[in-house]
Short mmCIF file of C-alpha atoms and ligand atoms in Angstrom, two decimals:
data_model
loop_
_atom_site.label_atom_id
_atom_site.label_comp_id
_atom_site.label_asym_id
_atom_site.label_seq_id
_atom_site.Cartn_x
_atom_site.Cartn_y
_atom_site.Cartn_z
CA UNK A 93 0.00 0.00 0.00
CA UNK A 94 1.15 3.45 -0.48
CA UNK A 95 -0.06 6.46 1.35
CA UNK A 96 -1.28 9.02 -1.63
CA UNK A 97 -2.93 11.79 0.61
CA UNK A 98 -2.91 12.87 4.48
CA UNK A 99 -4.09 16.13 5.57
CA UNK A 100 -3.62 17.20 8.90
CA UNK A 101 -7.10 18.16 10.39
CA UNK A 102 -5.68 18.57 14.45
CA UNK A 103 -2.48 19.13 16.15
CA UNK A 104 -1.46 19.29 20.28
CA UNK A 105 2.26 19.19 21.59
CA UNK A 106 1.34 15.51 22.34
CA UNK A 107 0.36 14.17 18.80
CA UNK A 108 -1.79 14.92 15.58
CA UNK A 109 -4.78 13.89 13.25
CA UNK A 110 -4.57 13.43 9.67
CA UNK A 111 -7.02 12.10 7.15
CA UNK A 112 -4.87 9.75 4.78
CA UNK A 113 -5.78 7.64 1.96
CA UNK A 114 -3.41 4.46 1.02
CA UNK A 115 -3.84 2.76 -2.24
CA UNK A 116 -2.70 -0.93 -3.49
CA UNK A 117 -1.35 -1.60 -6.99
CA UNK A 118 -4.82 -3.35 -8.04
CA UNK A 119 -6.60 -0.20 -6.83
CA UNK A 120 -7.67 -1.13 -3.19
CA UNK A 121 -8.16 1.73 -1.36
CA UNK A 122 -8.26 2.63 2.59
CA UNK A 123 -9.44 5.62 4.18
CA UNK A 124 -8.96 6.54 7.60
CA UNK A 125 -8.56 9.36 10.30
CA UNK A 126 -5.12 8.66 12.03
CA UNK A 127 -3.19 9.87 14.91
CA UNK A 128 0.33 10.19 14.35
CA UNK A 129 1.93 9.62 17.60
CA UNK A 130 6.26 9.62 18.56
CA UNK A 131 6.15 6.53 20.05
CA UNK A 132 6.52 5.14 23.52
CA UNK A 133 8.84 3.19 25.94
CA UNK A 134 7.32 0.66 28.46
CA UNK A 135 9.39 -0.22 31.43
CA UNK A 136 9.61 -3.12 33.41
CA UNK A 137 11.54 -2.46 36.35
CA UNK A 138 12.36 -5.86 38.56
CA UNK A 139 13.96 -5.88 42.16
CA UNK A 140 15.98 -7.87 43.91
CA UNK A 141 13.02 -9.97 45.04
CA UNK A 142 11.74 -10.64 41.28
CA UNK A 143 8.94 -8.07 42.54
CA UNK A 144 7.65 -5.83 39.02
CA UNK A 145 6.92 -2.19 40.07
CA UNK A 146 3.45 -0.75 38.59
CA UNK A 147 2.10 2.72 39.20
CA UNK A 148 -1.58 3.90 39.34
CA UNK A 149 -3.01 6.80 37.95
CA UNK A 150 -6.46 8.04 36.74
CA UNK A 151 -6.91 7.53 33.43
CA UNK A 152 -9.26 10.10 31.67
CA UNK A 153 -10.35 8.51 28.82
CA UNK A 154 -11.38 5.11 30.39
CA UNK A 155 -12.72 7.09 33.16
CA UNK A 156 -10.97 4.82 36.07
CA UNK A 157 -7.84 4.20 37.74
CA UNK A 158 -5.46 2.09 36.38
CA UNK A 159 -2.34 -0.01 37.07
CA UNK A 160 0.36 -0.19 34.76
CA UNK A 161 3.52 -0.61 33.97
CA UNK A 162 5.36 2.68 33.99
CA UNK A 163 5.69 4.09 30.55
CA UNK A 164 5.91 7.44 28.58
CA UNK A 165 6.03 9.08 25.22
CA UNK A 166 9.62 9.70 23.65
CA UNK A 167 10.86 13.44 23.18
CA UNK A 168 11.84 14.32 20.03
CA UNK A 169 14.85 13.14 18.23
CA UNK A 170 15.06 10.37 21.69
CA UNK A 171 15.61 6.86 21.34
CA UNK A 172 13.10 4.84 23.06
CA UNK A 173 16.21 3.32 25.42
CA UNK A 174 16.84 7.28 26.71
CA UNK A 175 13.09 7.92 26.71
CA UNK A 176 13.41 4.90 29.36
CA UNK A 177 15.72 5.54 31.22
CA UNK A 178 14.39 9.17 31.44
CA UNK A 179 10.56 8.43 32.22
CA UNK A 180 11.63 5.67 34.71
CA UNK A 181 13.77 7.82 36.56
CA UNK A 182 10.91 11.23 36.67
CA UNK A 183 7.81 8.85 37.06
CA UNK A 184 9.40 6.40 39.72
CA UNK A 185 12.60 7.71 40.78
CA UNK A 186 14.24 4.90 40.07
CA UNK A 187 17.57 4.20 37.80
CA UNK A 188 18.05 0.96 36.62
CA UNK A 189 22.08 -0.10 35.82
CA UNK A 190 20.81 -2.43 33.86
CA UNK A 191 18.59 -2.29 30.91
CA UNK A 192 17.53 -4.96 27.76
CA UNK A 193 14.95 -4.47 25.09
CA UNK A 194 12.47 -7.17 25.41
CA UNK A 195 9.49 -6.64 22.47
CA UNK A 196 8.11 -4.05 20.88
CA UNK A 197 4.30 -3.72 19.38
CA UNK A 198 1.99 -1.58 18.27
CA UNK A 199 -1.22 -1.12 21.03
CA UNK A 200 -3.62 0.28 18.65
CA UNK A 201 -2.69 -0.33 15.30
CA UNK A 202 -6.44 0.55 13.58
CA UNK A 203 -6.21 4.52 14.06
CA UNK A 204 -2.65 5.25 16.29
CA UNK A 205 0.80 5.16 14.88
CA UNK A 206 2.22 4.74 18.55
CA UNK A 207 4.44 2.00 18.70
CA UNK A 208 5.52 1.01 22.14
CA UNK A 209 9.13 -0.17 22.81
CA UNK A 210 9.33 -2.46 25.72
CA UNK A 211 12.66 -2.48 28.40
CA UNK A 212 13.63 -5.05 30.88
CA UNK A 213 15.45 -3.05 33.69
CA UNK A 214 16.91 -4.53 36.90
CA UNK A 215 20.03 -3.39 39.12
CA UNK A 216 17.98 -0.63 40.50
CA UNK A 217 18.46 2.19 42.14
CA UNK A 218 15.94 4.57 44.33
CA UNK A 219 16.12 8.23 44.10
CA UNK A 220 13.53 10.92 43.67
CA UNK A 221 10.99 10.95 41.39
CA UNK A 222 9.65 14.26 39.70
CA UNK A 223 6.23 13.68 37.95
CA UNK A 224 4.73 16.39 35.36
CA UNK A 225 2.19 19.02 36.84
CA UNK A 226 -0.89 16.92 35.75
CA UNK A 227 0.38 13.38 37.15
CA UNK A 228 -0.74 11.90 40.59
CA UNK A 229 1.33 8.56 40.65
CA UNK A 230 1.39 5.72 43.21
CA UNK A 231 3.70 3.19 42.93
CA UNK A 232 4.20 -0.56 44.30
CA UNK A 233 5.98 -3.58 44.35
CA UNK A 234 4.26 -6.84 42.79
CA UNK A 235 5.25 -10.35 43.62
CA UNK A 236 4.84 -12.74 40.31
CA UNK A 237 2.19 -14.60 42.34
CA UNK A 238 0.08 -10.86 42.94
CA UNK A 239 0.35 -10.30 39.20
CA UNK A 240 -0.77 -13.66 37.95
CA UNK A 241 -3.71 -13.51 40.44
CA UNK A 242 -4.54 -10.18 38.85
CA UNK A 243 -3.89 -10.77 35.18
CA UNK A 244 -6.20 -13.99 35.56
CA UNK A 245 -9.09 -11.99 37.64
CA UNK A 246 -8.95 -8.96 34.84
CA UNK A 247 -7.83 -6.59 37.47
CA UNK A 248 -5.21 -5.56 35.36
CA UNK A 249 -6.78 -3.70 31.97
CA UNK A 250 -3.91 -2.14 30.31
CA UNK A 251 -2.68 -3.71 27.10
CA UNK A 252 0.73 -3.20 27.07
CA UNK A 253 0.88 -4.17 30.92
CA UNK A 254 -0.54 -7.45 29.80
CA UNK A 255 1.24 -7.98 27.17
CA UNK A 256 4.73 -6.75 29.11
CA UNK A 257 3.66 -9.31 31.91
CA UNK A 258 2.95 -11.97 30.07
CA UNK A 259 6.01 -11.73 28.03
CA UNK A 260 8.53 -11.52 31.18
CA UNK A 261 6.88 -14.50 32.47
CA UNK A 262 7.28 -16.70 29.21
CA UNK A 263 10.32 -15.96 28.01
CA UNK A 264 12.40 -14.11 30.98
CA UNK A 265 11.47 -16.08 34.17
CA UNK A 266 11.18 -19.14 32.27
CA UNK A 267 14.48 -19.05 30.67
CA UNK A 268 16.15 -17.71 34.13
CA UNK A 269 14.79 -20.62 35.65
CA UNK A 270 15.81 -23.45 33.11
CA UNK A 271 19.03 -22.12 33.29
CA UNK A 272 19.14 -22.47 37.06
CA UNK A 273 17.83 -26.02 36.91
CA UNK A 274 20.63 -26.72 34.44
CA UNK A 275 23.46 -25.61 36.74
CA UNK A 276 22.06 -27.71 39.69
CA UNK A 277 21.60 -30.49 37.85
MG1 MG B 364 3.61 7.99 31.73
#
């Protein structure tokens, strides 16, 4: 497909709306008002303990509170690793020594460009944090146990805190753990 027309119909400092059309070879042809969005960086920061740390905040447009993984938008011209490092640090105050790029994905692909970059980050350190103006955010320590009680209840609604979750589980835990069993054995 190849985009053949976007007009921007709404702009903010945080992203903007265009209405594009994208046309295939044999004429196919999409429609569709899109945001155009930076991008994101998803953090999961694990202790000492193998506890994951979430933080809580209302959430205007599904009108509730909400636990998630801590996460933010990159600046421009950032890499999503420094947009990490960065939003970990000012939403939690903590610094991780550590960091790995685990998965990234898009969290809604039918009308947001956003892509989300997801971070492993462990050897932590606290500090202070230093939220914007217009964020209220309470943070905690999870035990694996906690979160898979709440990801199988549906206490936990955000996507890319699922998805983060999930993915630690499968292919972090699991693989720290077969590698443990292999050096006992
Ligand atoms: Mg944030």
């Amino acid at each position: 497909m190849r985009v053949i027309a976007s007009r921007e119909v709404y702009s903010n400092p945080i992203f903007r709306v265009a209405e594009e059309r994208a046309l295939a070879p044999d004429g196919f042809e999409i429609r569709r008002d899109i945001v155009h969005h930076p991008g994101s960086a998803v953090m999961l920061a694990v202790d000492e303990k193998h506890r994951v740390l979430l933080v809580r905040q209302y959430r205007l447009p599904a009108r509730r509170y909400l636990w998630e993984l801590p996460a933010g938008r990159l600046d421009p011209g950032e890499t999503p690793l420094r947009a990490a490092r960065r939003e970990l640090a000012e939403e939690t105050g903590f610094r991780a020594r550590r960091w790995k790029k685990l998965a990234s994905f898009y969290p809604s692909p039918g009308y947001v460009s956003e892509k989300m970059t997801l971070f492993l980050a462990t050897d932590l350190a606290a500090g202070g944090a230093s939220p914007m103006e217009d964020e209220r955010i309470e943070t905690r320590w999870f035990t694996r146990r906690e979160l898979e009680a709440w990801l199988r209840s549906g206490k936990l609604q955000d996507a890319k805190t699922i998805a983060g979750i999930l993915y630690w589980m499968r292919f972090v835990v699991k693989s720290e753990e077969a590698k443990r069993e292999r050096a006992a054995s």
